[in-house]
Short mmCIF file of C-alpha atoms in Angstrom, two decimals:
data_model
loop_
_atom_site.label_atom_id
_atom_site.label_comp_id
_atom_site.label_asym_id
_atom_site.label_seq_id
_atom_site.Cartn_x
_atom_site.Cartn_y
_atom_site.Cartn_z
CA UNK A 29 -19.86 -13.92 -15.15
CA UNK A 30 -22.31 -11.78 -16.86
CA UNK A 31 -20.59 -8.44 -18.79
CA UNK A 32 -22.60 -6.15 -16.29
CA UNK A 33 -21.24 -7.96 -13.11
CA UNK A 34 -17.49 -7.62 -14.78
CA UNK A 35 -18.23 -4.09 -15.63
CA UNK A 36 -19.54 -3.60 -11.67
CA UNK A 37 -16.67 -5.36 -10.44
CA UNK A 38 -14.39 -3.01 -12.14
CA UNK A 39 -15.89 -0.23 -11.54
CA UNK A 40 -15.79 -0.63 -7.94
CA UNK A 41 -12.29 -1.58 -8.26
CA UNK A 42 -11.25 1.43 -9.85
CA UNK A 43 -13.55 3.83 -7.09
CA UNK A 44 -11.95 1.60 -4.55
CA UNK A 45 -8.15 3.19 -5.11
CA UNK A 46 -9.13 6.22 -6.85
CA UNK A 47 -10.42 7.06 -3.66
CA UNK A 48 -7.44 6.42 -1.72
CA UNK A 49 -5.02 7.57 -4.15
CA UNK A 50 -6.89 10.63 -4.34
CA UNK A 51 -5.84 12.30 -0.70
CA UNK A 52 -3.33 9.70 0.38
CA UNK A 53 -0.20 10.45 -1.93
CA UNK A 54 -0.49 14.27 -1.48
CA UNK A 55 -1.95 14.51 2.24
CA UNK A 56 1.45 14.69 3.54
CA UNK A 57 2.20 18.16 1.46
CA UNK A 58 -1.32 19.03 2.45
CA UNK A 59 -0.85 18.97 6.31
CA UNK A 60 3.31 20.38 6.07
CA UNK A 61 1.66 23.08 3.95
CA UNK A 62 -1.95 23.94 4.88
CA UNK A 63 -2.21 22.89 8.52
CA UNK A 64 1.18 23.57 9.34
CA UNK A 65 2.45 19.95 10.74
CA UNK A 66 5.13 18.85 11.39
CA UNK A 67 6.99 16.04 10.40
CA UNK A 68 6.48 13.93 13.37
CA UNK A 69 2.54 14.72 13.21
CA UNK A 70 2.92 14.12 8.99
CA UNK A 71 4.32 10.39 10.04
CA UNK A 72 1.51 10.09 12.34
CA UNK A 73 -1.24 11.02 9.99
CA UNK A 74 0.14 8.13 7.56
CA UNK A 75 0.59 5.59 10.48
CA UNK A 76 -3.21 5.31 10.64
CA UNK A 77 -2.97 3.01 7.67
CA UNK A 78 -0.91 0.80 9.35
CA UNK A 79 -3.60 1.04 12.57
CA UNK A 80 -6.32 0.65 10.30
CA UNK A 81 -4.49 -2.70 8.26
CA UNK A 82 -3.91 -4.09 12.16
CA UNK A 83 -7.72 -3.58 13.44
CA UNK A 84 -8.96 -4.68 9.62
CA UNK A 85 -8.98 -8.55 10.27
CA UNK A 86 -11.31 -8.20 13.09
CA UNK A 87 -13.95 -6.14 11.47
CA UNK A 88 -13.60 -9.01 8.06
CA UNK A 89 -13.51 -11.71 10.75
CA UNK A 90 -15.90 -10.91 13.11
CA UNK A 91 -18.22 -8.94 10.73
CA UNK A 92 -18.04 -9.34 7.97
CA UNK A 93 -17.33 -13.25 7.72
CA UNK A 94 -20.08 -14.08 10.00
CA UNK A 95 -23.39 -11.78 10.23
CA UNK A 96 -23.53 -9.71 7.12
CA UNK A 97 -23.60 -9.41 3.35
CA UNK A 98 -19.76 -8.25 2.23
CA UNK A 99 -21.43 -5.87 -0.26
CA UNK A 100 -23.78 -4.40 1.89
CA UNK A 101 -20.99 -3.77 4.91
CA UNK A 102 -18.69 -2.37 1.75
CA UNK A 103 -21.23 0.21 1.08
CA UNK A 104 -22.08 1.22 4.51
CA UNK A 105 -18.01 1.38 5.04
CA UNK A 106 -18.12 4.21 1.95
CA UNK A 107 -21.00 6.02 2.89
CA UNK A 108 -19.13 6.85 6.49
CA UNK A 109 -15.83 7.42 4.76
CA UNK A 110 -17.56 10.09 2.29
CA UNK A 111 -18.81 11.57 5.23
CA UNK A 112 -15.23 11.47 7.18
CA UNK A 113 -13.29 12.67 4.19
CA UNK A 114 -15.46 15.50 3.47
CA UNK A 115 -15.37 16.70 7.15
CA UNK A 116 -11.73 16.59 6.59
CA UNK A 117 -12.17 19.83 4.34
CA UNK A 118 -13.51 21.54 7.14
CA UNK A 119 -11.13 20.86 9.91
CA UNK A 120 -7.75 23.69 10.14
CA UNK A 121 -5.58 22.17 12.82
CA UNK A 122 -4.21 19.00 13.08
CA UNK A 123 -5.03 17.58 16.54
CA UNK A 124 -8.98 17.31 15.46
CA UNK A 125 -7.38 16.46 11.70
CA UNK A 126 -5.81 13.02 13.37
CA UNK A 127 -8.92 11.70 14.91
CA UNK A 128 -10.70 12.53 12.08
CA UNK A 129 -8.27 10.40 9.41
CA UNK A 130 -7.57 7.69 11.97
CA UNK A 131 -11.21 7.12 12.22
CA UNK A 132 -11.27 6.78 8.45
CA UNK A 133 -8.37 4.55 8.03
CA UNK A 134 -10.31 1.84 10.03
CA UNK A 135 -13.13 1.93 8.20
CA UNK A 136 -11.23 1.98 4.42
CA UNK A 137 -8.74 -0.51 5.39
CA UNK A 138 -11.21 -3.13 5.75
CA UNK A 139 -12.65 -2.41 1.86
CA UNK A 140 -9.77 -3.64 0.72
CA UNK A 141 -10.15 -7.13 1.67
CA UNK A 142 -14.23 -6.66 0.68
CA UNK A 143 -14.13 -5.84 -2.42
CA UNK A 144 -11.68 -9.19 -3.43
CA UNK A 145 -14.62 -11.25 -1.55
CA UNK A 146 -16.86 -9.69 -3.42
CA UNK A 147 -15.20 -10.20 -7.04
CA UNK A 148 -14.31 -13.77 -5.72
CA UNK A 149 -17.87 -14.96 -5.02
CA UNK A 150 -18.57 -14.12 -8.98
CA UNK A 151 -15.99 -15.89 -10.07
CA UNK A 152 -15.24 -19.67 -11.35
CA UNK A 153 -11.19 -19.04 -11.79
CA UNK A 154 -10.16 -16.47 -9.96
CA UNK A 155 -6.08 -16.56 -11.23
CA UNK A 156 -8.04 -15.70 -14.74
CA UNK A 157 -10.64 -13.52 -13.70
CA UNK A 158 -9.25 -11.43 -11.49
CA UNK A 159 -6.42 -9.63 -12.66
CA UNK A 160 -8.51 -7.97 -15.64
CA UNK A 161 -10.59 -6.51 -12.86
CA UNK A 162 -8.16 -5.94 -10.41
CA UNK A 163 -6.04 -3.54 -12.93
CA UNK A 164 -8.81 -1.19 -12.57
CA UNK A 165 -7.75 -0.45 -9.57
CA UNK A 166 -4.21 0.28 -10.02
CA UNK A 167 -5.49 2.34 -13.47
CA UNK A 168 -7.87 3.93 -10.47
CA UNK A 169 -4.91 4.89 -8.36
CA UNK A 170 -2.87 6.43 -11.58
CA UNK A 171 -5.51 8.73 -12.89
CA UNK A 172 -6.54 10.47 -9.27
CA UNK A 173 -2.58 10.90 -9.76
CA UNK A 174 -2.75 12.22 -12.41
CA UNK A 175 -5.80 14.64 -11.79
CA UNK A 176 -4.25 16.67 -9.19
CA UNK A 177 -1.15 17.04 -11.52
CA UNK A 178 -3.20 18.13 -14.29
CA UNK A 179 -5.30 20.45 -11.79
CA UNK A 180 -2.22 22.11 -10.44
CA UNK A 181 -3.83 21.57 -7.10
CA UNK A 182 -0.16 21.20 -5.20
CA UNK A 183 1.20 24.02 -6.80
CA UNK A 184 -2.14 26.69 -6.54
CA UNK A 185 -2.21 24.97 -2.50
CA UNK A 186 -5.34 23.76 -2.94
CA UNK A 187 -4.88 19.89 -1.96
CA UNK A 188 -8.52 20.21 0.42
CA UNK A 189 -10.55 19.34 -2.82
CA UNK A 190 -8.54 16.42 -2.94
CA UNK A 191 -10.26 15.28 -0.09
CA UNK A 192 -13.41 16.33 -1.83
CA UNK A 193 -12.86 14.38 -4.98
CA UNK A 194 -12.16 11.50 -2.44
CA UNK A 195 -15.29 11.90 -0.62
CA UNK A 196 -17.16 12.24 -3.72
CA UNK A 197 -15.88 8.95 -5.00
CA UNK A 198 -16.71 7.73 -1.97
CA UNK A 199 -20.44 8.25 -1.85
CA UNK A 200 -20.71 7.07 -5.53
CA UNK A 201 -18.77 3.77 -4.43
CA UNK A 202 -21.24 3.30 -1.55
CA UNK A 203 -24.37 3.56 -3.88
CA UNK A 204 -22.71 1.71 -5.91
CA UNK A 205 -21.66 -1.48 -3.41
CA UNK A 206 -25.70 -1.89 -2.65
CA UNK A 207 -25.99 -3.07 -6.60
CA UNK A 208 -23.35 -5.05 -6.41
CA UNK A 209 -24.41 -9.50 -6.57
CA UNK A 210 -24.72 -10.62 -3.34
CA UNK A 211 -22.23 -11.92 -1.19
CA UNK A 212 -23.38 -13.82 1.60
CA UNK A 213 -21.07 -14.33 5.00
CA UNK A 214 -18.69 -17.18 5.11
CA UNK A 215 -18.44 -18.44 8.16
CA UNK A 216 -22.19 -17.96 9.84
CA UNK A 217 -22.57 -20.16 12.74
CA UNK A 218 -18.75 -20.62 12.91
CA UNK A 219 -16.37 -19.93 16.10
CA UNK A 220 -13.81 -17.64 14.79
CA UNK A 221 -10.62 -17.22 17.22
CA UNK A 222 -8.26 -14.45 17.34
CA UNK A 223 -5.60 -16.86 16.23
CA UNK A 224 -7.60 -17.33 13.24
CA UNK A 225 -7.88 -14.10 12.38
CA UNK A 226 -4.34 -12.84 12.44
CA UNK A 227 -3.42 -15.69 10.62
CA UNK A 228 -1.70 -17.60 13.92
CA UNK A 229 -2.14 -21.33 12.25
CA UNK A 230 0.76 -20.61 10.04
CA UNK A 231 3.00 -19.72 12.86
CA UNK A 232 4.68 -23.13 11.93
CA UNK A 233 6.69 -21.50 8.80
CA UNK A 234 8.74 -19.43 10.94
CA UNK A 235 10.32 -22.65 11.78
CA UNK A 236 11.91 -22.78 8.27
CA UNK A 237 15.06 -20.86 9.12
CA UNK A 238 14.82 -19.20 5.88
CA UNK A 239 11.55 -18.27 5.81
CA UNK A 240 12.26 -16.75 9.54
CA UNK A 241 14.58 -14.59 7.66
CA UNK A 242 12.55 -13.36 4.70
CA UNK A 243 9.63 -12.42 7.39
CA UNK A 244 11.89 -10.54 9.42
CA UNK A 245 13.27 -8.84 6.66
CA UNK A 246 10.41 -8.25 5.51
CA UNK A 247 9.25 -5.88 8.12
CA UNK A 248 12.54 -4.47 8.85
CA UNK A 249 12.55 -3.36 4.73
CA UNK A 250 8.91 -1.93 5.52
CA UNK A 251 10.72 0.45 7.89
CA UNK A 252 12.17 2.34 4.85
CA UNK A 253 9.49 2.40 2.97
CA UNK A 254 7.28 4.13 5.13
CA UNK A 255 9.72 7.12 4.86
CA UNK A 256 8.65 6.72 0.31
CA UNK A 257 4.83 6.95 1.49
CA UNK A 258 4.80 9.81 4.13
CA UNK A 259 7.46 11.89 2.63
CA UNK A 260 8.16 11.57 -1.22
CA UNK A 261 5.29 14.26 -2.11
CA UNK A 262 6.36 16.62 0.17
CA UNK A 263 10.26 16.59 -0.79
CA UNK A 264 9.00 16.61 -4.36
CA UNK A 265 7.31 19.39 -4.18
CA UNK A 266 9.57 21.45 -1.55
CA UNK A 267 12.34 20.91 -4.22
CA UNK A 268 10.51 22.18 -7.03
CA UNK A 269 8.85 19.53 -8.89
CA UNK A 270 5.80 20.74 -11.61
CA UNK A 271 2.76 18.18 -10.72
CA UNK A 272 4.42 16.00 -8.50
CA UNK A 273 1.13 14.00 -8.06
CA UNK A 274 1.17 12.95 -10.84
CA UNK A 275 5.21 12.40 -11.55
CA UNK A 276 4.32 9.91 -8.66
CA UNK A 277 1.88 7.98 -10.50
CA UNK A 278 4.54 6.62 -12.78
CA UNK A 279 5.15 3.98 -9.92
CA UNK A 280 2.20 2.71 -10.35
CA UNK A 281 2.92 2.55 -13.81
CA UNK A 282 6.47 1.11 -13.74
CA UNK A 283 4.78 -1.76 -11.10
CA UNK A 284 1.93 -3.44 -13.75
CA UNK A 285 4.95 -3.46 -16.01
CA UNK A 286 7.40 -5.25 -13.72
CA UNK A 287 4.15 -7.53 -12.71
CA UNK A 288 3.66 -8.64 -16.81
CA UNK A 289 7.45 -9.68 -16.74
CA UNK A 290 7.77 -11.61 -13.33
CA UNK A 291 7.16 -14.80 -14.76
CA UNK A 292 9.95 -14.45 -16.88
CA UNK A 293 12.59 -12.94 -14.08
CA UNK A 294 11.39 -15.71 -11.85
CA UNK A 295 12.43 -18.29 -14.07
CA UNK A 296 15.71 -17.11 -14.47
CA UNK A 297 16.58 -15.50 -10.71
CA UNK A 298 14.54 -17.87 -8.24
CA UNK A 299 13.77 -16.96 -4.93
CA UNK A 300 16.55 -15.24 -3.42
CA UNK A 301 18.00 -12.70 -6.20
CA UNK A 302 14.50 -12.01 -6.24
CA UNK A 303 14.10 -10.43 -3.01
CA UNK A 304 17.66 -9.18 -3.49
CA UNK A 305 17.12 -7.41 -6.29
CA UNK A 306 13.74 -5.71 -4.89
CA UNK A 307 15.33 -4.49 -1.56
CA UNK A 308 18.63 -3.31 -3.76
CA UNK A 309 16.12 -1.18 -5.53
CA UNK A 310 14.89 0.56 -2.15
CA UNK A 311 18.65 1.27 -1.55
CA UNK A 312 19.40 3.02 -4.81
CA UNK A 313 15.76 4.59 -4.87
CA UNK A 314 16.54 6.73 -1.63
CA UNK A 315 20.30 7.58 -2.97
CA UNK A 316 18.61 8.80 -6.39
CA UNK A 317 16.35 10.86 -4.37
CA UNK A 318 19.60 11.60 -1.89
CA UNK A 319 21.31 13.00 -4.82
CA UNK A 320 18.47 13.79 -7.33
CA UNK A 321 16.94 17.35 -8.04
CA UNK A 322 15.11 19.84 -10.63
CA UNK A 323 18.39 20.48 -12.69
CA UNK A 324 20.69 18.13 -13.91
CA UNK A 325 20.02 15.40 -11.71
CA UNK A 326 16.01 15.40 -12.77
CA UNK A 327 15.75 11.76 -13.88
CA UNK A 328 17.16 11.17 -10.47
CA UNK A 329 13.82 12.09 -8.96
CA UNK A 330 12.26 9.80 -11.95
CA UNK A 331 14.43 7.36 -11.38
CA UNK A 332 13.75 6.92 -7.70
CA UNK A 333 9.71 7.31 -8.71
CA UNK A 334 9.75 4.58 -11.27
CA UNK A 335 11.36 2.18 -9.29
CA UNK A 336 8.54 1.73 -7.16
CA UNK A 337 7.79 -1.24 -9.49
CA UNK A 338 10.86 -2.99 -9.12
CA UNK A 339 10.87 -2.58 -4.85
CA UNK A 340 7.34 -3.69 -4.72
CA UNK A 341 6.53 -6.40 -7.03
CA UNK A 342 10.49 -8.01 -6.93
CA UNK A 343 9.61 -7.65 -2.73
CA UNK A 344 6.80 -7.98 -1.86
CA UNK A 345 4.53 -10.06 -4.81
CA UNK A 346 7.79 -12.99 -4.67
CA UNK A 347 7.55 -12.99 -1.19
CA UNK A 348 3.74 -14.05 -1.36
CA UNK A 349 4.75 -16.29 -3.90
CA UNK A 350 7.25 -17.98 -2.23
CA UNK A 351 4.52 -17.52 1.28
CA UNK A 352 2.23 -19.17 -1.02
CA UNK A 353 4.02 -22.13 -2.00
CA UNK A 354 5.84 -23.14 1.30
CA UNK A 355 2.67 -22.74 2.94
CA UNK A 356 0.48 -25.06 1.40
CA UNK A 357 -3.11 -25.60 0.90
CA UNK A 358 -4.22 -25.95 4.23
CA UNK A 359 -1.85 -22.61 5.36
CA UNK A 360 -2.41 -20.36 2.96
CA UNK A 361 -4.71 -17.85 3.54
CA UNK A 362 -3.76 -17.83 7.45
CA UNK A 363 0.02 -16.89 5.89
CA UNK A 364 -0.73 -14.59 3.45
CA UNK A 365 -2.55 -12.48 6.42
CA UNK A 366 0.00 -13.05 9.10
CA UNK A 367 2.69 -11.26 6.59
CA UNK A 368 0.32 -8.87 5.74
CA UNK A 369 -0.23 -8.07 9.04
CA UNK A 370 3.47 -8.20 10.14
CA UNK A 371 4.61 -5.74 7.31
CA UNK A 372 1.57 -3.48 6.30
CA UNK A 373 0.90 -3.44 10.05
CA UNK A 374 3.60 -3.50 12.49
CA UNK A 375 6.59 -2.86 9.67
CA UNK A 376 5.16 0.30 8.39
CA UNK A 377 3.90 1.46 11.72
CA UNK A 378 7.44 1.28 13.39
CA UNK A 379 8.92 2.78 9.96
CA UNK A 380 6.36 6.10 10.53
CA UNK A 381 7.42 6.89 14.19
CA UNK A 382 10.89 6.57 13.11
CA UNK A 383 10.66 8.64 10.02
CA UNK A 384 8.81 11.54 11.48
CA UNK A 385 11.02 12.52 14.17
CA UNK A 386 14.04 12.00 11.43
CA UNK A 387 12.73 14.84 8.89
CA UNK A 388 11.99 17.29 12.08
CA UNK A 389 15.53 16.59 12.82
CA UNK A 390 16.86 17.36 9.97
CA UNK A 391 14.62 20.48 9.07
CA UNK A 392 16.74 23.38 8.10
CA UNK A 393 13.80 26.71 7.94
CA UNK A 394 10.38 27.01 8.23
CA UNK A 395 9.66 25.42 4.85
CA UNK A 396 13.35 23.68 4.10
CA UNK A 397 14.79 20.51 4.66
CA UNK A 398 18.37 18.45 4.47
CA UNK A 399 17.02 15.88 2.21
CA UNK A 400 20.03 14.49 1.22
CA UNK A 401 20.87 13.18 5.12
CA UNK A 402 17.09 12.72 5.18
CA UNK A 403 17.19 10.16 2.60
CA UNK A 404 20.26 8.55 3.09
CA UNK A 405 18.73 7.18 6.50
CA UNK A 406 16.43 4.98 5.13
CA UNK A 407 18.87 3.93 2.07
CA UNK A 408 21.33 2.91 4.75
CA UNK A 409 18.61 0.95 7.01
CA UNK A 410 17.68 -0.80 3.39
CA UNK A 411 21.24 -1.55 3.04
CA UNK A 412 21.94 -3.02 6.14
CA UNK A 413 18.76 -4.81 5.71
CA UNK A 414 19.90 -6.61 2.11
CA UNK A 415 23.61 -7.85 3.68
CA UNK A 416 21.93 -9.30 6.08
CA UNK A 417 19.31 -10.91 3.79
CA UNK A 418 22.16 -12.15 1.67
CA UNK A 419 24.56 -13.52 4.43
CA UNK A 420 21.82 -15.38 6.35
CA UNK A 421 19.06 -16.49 3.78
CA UNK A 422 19.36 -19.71 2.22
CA UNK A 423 16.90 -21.20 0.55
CA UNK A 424 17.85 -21.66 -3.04
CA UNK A 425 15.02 -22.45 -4.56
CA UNK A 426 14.46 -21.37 -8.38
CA UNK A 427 10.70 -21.31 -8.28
CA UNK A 428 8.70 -20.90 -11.62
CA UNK A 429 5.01 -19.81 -10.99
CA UNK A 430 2.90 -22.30 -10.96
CA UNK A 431 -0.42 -22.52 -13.06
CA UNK A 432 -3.63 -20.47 -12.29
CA UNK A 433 -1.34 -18.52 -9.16
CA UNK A 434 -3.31 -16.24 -8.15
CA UNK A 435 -1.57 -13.36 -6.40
CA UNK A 436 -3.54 -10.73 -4.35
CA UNK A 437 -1.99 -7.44 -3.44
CA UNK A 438 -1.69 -6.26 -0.26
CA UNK A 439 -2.70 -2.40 0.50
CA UNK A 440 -0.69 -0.04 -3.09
CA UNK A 441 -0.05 -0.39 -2.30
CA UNK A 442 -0.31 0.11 -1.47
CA UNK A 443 1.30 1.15 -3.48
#
């Protein structure tokens, strides 16, 4: 790989999740605050990511995979999403808002599987190559973060130009993506089913009683988390927090730390306190935020912010791991999307239905809320969620990674 394809590559990693760092972490605050929603509508605005991550496989596999260049549909993608995401600045109420974001949503989500084929196709060892690229994308996410903290943008209630900033990125990503090397379709010529694309060939695992287990804890621990990604900005900022954007980012943060000392943790823990130890972390997360506030309980709040590396990469990167190597050669990519699907998808979605009629519920004035109970709901759901995991899983493997592993991350997720 030439030094301008790497510096391409990373540059279009680091547009890719600016972008969607730059609206996504505060758009919650934006819409309580600015269009006046409420927190059923709030969940509803963040379930679109979930929509979009379910409708995503069929646009990659019956697209992208077959008729068309993955660079050239990844520009096209950004050039609509500019346009969406600036129209977003114009709209004031939140019924044409939705349509308008859910739209978007189905268009990004997609992007995020492009722009790995696309990095891929350049390179000869991809468990080398592509983490130094791919950490431009996390540093992407971090520094939007930290932008609207540094702006003041939540505190002066101007969080619209965040969807500026976004769409802005966006337009220079989809000039960008027709530079990019060329990426030609997979699978042209080739019968793709809808088995194949959600991954259905490696229905087989659930027949491993403990990997039954991890999947469905798996998306009953995405449940709780989708109350972290459509409410922490909001209760950080109703409670008083200076540049709360950009307090978040320290998640981000905290997570390629935790992902430099896996190897090590994973040598010593194996599979099981693995897991354990990332869903215990969602529990205690939501009881520091329970408990947590401006005064003397501040590192509460930080607490429960930088943990976000521990709950993700202990969760969710060991669980591809261990995906990864019960799957097999032949399994593996088919797996990897099935739990992507299951937890991204139909996890997070249930988790943002449930959430948003929960903070309505619990709403004590126009502008107030009972945190505390708020939060305690989706520490107890965690809870219930690691006894269960503990009583029924196991599989005792102690799993070391194995050479040139290459783990891809889901959504920031995601993050």
């Amino acid at each position: 790989m030439t030094t301008g394809i790497r510096v391409k590559l990373s540059t279009m990693m680091f547009l890719e999740f600016f972008i969607w760092g730059a609206w996504f972490v505060t758009m919650g605050t934006y819409l309580t605050v600015t269009l006046k929603a409420t927190g059923t509508q709030n969940a509803g605005a963040y379930a679109t990511q979930s929509l979009g991550a379910i409708i995503a496989p069929f646009v990659i596999g019956l697209i992208a995979d077959k008729y068309f260049s993955a660079q050239k549909i990844l520009g096209v993608l950004h050039l609509l999403g500019a346009a969406s995401l600036f129209y977003a600045t114009t709209i004031t109420d939140f019924d044409k808002f939705y349509p308008n974001i859910l739209f978007y949503m189905i268009i990004y989500m997609p992007t995020l599987a492009l722009v790995n084929s696309v990095s891929f196709k350049q390179m000869q060892n991809p468990s080398k190559e592509f983490p130094p690229i791919r950490v431009f994308g996390t540093a992407g996410w971090i520094i939007a973060g930290l932008t609207i903290g540094w702006l003041g943008w939540e505190k002066s209630g101007s969080l619209v130009l965040t969807f500026k900033m976004a769409a802005g990125a966006s337009l220079l990503l989809g000039l960008l993506s027709f530079t990019l090397p060329d990426t030609p379709p997979v699978k042209k010529g080739q019968k793709t089913s809808f088995g194949d694309i959600i991954g259905l060939d490696s229905i087989g695992l659930l027949k491993n009683r403990s990997y039954l287990i991890f999947f469905l804890a798996s998306v009953a621990i995405c449940v709780p988390l989708a109350f972290y990604y459509n409410f922490t900005n909001p209760f950080l900022n109703e409670v008083g927090m200076e540049a709360a954007a950009g307090k978040q980012s320290m998640g981000q943060m905290s997570e390629l730390l935790f992902m430099a000392l896996m190897p090590l943790f994973f040598v010593r823990l194996g599979v099981k306190k693995m897991l354990a130890v990332g869903m215990l972390a969602w529990v205690l997360r939501y009881i520091f935020f329970a408990y947590g506030n401006v005064g003397s309980n501040y590192w509460m709040l930080i607490a429960g912010i930088v943990m976000h590396g521990i709950c993700y990469d202990f969760f969710f990167v060991t669980g591809q791991i261990y995906t990864d190597n019960l799957a097999g050669e032949r399994f593996k990519s088919a797996a990897q999307g099935f739990i992507t699907l299951a937890t991204y998808g139909v996890g997070m979605l249930i988790g943002s239905y449930i959430s948003g009629p929960i903070v309505d519920n619990w709403k004590t004035s126009a502008t107030t809320h009972n945190w505390q109970t708020i939060w305690l709901i989706p520490a107890g759901i965690a809870a219930v969620v690691l006894v269960l995991f503990l009583l029924l899983f196991k599989d005792k493997t102690s799993m070391a990674t194995k050479s040139g592993l290459d783990i891809q991350e889901p959504s920031a997720s995601a993050h």
